[in-house]
XYZ file of C-alpha atoms in Angstrom:
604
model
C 88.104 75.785 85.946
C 86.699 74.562 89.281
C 89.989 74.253 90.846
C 90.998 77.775 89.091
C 87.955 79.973 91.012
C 88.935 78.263 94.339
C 92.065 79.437 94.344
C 91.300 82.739 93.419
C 88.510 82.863 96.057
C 91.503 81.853 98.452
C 93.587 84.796 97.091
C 90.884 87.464 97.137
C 90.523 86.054 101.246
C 94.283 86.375 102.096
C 94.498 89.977 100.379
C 91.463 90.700 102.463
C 92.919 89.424 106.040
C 96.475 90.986 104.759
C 94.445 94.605 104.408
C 93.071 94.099 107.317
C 95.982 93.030 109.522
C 98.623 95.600 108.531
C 102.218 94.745 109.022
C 104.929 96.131 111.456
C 106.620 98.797 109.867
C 110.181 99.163 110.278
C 112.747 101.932 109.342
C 116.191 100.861 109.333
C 118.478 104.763 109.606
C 122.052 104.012 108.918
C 123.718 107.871 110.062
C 126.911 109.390 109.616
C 127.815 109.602 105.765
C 130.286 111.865 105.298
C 132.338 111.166 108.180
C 135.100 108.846 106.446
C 135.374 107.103 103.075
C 134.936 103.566 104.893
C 131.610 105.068 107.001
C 130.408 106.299 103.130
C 131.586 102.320 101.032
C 129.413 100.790 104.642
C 126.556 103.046 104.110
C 125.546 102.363 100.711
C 126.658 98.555 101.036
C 123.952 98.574 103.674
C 121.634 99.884 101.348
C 122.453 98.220 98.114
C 122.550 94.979 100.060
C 120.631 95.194 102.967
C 117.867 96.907 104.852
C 118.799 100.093 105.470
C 115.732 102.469 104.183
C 117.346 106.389 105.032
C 120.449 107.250 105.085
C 121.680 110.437 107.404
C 124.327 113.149 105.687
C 126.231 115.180 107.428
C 127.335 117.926 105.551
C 129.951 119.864 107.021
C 132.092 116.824 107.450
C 135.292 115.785 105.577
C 133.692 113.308 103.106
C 130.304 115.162 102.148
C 131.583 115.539 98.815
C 132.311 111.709 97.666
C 128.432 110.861 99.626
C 126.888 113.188 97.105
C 128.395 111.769 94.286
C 127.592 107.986 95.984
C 124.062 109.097 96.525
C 123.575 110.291 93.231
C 124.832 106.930 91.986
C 121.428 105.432 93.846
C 118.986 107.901 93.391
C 116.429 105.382 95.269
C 117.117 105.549 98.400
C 115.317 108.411 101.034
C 118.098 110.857 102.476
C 117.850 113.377 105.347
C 120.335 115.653 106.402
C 122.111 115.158 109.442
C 122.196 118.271 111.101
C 125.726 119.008 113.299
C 126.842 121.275 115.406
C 129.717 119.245 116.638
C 132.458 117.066 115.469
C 133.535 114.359 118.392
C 136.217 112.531 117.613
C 140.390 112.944 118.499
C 141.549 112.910 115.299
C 138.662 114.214 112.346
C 137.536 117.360 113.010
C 135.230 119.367 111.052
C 134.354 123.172 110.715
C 130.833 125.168 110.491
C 130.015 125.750 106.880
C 128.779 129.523 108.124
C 130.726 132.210 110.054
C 128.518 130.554 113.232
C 131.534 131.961 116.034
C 129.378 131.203 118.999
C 130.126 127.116 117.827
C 133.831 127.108 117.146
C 136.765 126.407 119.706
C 139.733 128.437 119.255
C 140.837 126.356 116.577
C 137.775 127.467 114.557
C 136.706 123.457 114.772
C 132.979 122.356 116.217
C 133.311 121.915 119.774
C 133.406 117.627 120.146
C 130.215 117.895 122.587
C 126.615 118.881 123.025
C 126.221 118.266 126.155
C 129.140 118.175 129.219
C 131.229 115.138 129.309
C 133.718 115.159 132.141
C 136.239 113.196 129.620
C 136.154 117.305 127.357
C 135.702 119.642 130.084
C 134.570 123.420 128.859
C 134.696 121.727 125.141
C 130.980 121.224 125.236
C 128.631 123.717 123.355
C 126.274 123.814 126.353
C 128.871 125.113 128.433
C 129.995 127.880 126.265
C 127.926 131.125 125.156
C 126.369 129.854 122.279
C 123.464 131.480 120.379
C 120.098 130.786 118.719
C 120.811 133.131 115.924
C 124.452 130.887 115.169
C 122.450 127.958 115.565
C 119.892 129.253 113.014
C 122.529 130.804 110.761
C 124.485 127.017 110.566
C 121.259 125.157 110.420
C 120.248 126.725 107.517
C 123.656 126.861 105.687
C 123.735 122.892 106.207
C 120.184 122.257 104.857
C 120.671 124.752 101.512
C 124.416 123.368 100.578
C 122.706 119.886 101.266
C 119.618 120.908 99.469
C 121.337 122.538 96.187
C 123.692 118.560 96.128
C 121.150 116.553 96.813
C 117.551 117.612 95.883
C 115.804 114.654 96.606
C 116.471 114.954 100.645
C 113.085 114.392 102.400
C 113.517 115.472 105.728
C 116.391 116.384 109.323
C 117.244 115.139 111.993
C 120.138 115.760 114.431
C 123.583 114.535 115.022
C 124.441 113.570 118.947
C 120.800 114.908 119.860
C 121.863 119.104 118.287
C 118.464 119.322 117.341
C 117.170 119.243 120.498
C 119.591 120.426 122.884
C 117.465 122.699 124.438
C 113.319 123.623 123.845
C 114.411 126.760 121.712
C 116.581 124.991 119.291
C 113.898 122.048 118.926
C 111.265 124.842 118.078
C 114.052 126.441 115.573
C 114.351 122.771 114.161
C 110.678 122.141 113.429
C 110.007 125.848 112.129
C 112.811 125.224 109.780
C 111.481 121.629 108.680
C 108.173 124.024 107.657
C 110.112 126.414 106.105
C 112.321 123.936 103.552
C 109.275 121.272 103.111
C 111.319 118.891 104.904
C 109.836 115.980 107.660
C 110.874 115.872 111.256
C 109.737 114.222 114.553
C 109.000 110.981 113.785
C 107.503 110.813 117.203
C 104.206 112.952 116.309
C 103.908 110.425 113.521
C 103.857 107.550 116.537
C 106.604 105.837 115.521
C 108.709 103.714 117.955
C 112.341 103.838 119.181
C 114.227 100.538 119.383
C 117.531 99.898 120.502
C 119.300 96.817 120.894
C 116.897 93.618 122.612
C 119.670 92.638 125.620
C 123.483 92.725 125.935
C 125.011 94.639 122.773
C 129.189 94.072 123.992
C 130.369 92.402 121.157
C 129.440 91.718 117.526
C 127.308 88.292 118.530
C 125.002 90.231 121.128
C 124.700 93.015 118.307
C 123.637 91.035 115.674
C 121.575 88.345 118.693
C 119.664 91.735 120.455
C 118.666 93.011 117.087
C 116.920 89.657 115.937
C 115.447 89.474 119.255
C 113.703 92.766 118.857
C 112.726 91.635 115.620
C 110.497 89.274 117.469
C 109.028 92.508 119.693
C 107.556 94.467 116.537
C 103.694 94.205 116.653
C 101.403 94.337 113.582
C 100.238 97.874 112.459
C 103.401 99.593 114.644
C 105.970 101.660 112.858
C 109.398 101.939 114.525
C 112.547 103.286 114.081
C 115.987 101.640 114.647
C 119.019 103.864 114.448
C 122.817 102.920 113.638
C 126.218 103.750 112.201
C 127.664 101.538 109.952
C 131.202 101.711 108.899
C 134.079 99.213 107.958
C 137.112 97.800 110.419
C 140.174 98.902 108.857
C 142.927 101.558 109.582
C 140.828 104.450 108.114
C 138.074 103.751 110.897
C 140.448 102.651 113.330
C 142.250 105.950 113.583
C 139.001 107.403 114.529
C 137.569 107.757 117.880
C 136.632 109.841 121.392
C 137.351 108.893 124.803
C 135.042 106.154 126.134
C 134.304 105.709 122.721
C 137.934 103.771 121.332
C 136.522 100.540 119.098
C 134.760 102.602 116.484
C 135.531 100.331 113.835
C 134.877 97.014 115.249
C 131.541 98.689 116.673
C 130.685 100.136 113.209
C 131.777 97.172 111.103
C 129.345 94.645 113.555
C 126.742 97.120 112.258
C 127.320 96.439 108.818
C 127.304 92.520 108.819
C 124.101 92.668 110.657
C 122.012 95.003 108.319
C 123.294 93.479 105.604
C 123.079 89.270 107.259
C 121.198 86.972 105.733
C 119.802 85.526 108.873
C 118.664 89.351 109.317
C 117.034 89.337 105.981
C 115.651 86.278 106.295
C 113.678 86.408 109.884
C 112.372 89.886 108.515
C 110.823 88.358 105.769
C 109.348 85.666 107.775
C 107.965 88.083 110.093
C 106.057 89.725 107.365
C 107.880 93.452 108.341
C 107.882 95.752 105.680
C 111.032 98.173 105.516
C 109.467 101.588 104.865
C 111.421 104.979 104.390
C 111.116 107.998 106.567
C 109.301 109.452 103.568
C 106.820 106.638 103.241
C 105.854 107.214 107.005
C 105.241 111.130 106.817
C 103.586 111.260 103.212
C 101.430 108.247 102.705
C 98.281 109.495 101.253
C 95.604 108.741 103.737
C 93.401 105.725 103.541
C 89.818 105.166 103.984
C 87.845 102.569 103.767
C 85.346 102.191 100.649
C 82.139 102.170 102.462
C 83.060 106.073 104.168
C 84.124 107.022 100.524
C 81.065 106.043 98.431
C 82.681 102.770 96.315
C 81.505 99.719 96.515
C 84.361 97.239 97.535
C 82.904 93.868 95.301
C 84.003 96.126 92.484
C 87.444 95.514 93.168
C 86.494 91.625 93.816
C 84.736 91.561 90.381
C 87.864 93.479 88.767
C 90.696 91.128 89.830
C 88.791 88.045 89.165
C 88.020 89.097 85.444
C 92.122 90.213 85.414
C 92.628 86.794 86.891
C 90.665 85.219 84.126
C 91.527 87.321 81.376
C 95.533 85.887 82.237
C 96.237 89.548 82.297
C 99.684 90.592 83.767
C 98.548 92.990 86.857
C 101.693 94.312 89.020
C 99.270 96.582 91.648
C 96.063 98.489 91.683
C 95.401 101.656 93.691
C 92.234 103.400 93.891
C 91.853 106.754 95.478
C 88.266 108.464 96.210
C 87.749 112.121 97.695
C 91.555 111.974 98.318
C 91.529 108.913 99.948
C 93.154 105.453 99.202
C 90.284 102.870 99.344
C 91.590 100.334 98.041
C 95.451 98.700 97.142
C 96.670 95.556 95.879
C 99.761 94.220 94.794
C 100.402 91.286 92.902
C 103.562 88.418 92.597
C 106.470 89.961 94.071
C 105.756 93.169 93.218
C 105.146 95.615 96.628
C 104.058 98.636 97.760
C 107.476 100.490 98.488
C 109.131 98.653 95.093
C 109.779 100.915 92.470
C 107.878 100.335 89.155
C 109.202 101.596 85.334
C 106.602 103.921 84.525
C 107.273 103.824 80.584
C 105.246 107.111 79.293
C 103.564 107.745 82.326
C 106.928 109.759 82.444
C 105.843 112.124 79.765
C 102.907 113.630 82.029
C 105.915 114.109 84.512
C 107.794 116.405 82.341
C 105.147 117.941 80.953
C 104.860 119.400 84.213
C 107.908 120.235 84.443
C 107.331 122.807 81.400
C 104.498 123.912 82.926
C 106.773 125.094 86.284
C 109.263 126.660 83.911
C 105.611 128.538 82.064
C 104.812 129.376 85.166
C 108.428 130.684 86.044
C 108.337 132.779 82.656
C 111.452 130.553 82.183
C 109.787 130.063 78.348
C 106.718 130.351 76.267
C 104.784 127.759 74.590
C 105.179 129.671 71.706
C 108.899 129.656 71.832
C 110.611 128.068 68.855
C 112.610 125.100 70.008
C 115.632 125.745 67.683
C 116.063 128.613 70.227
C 117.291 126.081 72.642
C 119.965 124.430 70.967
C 121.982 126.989 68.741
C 124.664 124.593 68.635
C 122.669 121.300 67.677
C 121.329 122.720 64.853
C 121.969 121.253 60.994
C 123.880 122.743 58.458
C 120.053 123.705 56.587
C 117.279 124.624 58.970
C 113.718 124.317 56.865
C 110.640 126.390 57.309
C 109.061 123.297 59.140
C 111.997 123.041 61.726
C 112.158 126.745 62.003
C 108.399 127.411 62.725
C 108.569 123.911 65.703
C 107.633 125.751 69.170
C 107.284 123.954 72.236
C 103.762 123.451 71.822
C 104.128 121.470 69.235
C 106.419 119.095 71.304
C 103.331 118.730 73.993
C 100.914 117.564 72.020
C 103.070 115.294 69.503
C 102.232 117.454 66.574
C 106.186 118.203 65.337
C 104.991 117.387 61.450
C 107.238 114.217 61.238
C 105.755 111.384 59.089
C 107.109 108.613 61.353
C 108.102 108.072 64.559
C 112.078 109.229 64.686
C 111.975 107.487 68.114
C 113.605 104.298 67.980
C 116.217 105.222 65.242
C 117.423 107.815 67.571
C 116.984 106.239 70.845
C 119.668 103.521 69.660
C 122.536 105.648 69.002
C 125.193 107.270 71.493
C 125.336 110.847 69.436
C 123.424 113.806 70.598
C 119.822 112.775 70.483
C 119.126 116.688 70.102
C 121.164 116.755 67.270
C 119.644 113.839 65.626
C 116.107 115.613 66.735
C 116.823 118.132 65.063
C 117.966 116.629 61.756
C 114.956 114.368 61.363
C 113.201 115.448 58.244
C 109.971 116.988 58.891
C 106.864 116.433 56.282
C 103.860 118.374 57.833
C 103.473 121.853 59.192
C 104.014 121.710 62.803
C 100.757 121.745 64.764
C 98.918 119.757 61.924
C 100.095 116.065 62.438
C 99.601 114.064 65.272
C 102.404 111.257 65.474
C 103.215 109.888 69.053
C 106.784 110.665 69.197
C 108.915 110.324 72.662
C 111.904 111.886 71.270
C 108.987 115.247 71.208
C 109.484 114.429 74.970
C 112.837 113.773 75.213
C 113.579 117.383 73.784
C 111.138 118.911 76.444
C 113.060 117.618 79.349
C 116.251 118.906 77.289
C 114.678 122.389 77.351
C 113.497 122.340 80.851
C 117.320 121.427 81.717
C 118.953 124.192 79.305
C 116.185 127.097 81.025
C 117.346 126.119 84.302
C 120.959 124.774 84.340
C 119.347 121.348 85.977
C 118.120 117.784 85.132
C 114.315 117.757 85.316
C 114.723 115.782 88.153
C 116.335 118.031 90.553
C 114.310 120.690 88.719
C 111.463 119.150 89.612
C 112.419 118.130 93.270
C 111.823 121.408 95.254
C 107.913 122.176 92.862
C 106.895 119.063 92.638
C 108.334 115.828 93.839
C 109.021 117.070 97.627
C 105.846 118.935 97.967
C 104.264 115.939 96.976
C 105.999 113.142 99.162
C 107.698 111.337 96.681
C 111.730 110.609 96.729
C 113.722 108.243 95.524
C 112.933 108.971 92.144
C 114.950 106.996 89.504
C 115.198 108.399 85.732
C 117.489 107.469 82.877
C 119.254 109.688 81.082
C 120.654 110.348 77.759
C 124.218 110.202 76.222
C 124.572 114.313 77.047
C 122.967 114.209 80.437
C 119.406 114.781 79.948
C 116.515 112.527 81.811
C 114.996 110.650 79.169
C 111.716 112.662 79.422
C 109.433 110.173 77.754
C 110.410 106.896 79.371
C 112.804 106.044 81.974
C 111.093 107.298 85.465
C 110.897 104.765 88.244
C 108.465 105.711 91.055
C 106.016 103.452 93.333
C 102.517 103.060 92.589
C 101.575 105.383 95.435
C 103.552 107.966 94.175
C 102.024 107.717 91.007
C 98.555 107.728 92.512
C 100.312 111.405 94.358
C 100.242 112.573 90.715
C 97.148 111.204 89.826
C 95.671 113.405 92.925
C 97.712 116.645 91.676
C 96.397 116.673 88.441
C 92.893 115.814 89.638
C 93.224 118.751 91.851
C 94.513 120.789 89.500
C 97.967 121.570 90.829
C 96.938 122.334 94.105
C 98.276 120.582 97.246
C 97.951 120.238 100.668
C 96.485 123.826 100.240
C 99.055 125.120 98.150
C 98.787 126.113 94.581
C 102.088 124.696 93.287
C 100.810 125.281 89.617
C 98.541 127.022 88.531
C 94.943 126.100 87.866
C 95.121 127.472 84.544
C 97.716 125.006 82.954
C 95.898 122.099 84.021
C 92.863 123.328 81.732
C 95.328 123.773 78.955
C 96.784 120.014 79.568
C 93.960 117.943 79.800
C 91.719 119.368 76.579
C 91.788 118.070 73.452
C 94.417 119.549 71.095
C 94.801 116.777 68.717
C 92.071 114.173 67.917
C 93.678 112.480 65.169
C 94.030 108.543 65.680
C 97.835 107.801 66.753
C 99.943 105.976 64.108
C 99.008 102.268 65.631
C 95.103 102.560 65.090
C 93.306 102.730 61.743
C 91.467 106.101 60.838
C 88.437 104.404 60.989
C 88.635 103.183 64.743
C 84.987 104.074 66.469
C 85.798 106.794 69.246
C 83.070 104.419 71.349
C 85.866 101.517 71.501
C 88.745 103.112 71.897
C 90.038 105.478 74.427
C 92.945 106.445 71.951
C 90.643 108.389 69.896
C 89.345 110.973 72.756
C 91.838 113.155 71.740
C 95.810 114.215 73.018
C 96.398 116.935 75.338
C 99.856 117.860 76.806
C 101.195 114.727 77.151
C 98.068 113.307 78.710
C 95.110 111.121 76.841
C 91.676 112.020 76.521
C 89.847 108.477 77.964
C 86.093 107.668 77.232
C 83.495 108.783 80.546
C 84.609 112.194 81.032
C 88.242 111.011 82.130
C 91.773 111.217 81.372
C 94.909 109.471 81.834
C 98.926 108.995 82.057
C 99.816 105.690 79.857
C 102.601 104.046 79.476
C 103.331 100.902 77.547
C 102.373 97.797 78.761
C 99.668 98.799 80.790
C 101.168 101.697 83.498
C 97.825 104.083 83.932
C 97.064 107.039 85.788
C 93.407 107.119 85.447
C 92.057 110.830 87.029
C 88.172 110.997 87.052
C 86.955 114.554 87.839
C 83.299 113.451 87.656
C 83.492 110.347 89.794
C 86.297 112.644 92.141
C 88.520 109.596 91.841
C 91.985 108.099 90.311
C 92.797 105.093 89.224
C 96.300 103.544 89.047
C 97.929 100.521 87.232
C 101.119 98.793 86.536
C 101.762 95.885 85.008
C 103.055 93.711 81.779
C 99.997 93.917 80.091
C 100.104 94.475 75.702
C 96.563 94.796 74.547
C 96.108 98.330 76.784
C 92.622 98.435 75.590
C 91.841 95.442 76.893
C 93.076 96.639 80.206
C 90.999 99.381 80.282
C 88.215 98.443 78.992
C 87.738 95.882 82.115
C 88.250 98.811 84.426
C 85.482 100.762 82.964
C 83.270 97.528 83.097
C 84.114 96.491 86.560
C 85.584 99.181 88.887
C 83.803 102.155 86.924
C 80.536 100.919 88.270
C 81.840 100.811 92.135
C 82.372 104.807 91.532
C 78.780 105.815 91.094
């Protein structure tokens, strides 16, 4: 037991140093997709397979459409759109997506150059009467076609330096940033440039100057390091500009080194994290304990009784006033690694519903057989008949059991099957924790507004927010899972935690209004869910506070997101703080019950 607290004591020291010595940050920004099929295969091979954190779309180019359907094939990585006013090579050429005339040669084509290169004379758009309204007019058309494909894009930036051609089009770029909720200038953010560390003429100096820079990055420094992969064959060999011929071999060195081993490797060792653009420009600002009124030992005390307790704990994030004051992460498990949220993806879409409330897009009070004229059995009962959506929020349908995992396992319609299951109690009466009552939320949210809660939720929510990347199943017809399935990072969820706790209000912006966030977080339902006994003492158990809209009633005033196996979003309005969890951990109550003992206290 000796040897046991030693070690711990050792751990608790090295997460201490590690907080205090923060890591070089690095974003790796592989640009281009869209410009061939090869650039599009290298681009995601980078990602899938190496350290590339953003990728850059371009969208007026020849191959948009196949990198939308790649990108929504890995919905985790952070994308930013590529903005272009040109297209530079011989034998690809690419047109404005708007009737931008001051931008087009004679051919209708970009012009191949920003700025005048003696090898295009007169082909550059500097030396032709362009405007600031064309400009404005193309910009915009790029960022809402990219926008309506891919929701999830977090911020722009410019292809062969168009965003900042001049001091007028770089204040057009950042007022349109504003205006679309997207992140730009990485610069006011302090983050670093790098470029190759000595010669860069063949593939071996490529892949030698990067690790040497490796070896510049200095603790607590974010930088940026900007490239193109692509692939050597014909495809990319066929492509090029004058005193720019080997685009392929130059593109393909690219690839091997972002996704080397010996790359991978000497990052690791250097203790760099890879961060995203969107990790850089939405973190949620830190503090430390002492400036935010919590005691720090509480953390101490909490890990060592998780420690001793053998319970599973993945990461711990504790926000006060708005401010992170404390973060761990345990095992492998990391801040910018995505974590299965289990039901913590029910609070999710019941926010969703509550945009689509707010929208007028429905009622509570609709009835949900409304939704799905076509899913519908061959006898609808009274019960079925009189289900509204309300009923789906707080898990009071009227079924006996849990249809759940009966439905979950087949490949049918799982609204169908829903809608089938037999229900025994008047709707509104029976509490039974049901995540197909979830399930058929998201399924409304995507039939009111022709999209998957996701993207749906992108533009009100997720964007505003800072979160991208987001990863959530989906069912056999197309519908996010609703109830399970979302993958986000534990500061993400702790982004939540803070929206709720503010009561839909962000950043100065009332996204949602105050009003629903009443509604969600009382008590509709305080019968016992179908895995306690009637009998359980509301004293022990914080699943006996009472069900709101998708969120838990918790003992001391709080309430929380839960998902199996111990995922928490703890938000305490008294205390102005929010607690967050993951992990593998069964007996939730146990869990719990050693926050409110240990990290409770720190709060007060």
């Amino acid at each position: 037991m000796r040897v046991f607290f030693s070690s711990f004591v050792c751990l608790l020291l090295a997460l201490h140093a590690s907080a205090q010595q923060k890591p070089a940050r690095l974003i790796v920004r592989g640009d281009d997709m869209g410009y061939a099929h090869s650039g599009n295969e290298a681009l995601i091979q980078c990602y899938t397979q190496g350290i590339e954190t953003s990728i850059e779309v371009i969208v007026p180019s020849p191959w948009f459409p196949e990198a939308v359907q790649l990108l929504r094939q890995h919905p985790g990585v952070d994308v930013g759109v590529h903005l272009a006013l040109t297209s530079e090579w011989d034998n690809v050429k690419w047109r404005p997506v708007s009737d931008c005339r001051s931008l087009k040669d004679a051919n209708g084509y970009f012009y191949p150059m920003v700025y005048p290169n003696p090898n295009y004379p007169g082909q550059a758009i500097l030396e032709n009467p362009w405007t600031i309204a064309d400009v404005e007019k193309e910009f915009r058309a790029q960022i809402e076609l990219a926008l309506r494909q891919i929701p999830r894009l977090s911020h722009i930036s410019g292809h062969m330096n168009c965003t900042g051609m001049t001091e007028e089009v770089a204040a057009l770029t950042r007022r349109l940033a504003r205006e679309y909720q997207l992140d730009y200038e990485l610069g006011a953010q302090g983050v670093v440039p790098l470029g190759y560390d000595g010669s860069a003429k063949t593939p071996e100096e490529r892949r030698q100057g990067f690790l040497n820079l490796l070896e510049t990055l200095e603790p607590g420094k974010t930088y940026l390091y900007v490239e193109h992969p692509g692939l050597n064959n014909a495809e990319l060999q066929a492509i090029h500009h004058i005193g720019y011929e080997d685009v392929a071999g130059h593109r393909q060195a690219v690839t091997d080194i972002f996704t080397s081993e010996q790359v991978k490797n000497r990052i690791r060792e250097k203790g760099i994290e890879l961060v995203s653009y969107n990790q850089v420009f939405n973190a949620l600002p830190r503090s430390t304990p002492q400036a935010e009124g919590f005691d720090p030992r509480a953390v101490d005390r909490y890990l060592e009784a998780v420690a001793k307790s053998g319970q599973d704990l993945h990461s711990l994030m504790i926000l006060r006033h708005g401010k992170v004051v404390a973060e761990h992460w345990l095992g492998e498990h990391a801040p910018g690694k995505k974590h299965i949220l289990n039901s913590v993806s029910k609070t999710f879409t019941a926010t969703a519903v509550g945009f689509a409330v707010a929208e007028k897009r429905l009622r509570l009070s609709d009835k949900v057989i409304s939704f799905f004229p076509h899913d519908l059995p061959d006898s609808i009962s009274p019960y079925l008949a009189a289900l509204q959506v309300r009923d789906l929020l707080t898990m009071t349908v009227g079924h006996a059991t849990d249809p759940t995992g009966e439905i979950r396992s087949q490949t049918g319609s799982w609204e169908r099957l829903f809608l089938s299951f037999p229900i025994a109690h008047r709707p509104g009466t029976k509490f039974v924790y049901n995540s197909l009552a979830t399930y058929m939320l998201a399924a409304i949210v995507q039939k009111v507004s022709g999209e998957t809660l996701t993207d749906y939720l992108y533009p009100r929510l997720v964007r505003p927010l800072g979160i991208t990347g987001v990863e959530w199943q989906s069912s056999p017809t197309g519908a996010n899972t609703g109830g399970w399935g979302l993958f986000v990072t534990t500061e993400d969820m702790a982004k939540m935690g803070q929206f709720l706790l503010q009561n839909g209000n962000w950043e100065g912006r009332q996204l949602l209004p105050a009003s629903w966030f009443d509604e969600a977080t009382a008590a509709h339902s305080v019968q016992s869910p179908q895995w306690l006994s009637a009998d359980t003492r509301s004293e022990d158990s914080d699943w006996v506070q009472g069900y709101g809209y998708q969120l838990w009633r918790c003992r001391h005033g709080a309430y929380r997101a839960d998902g199996a196996n111990g995922q928490f979003i703890i938000v305490l309005p008294e205390q102005d703080a929010v607690i967050v969890t993951t992990a593998n951990i069964g007996n939730m109550q146990a869990e719990i019950n050693l926050i409110w003992e240990y990290l409770l206290p720190g709060l007060r």
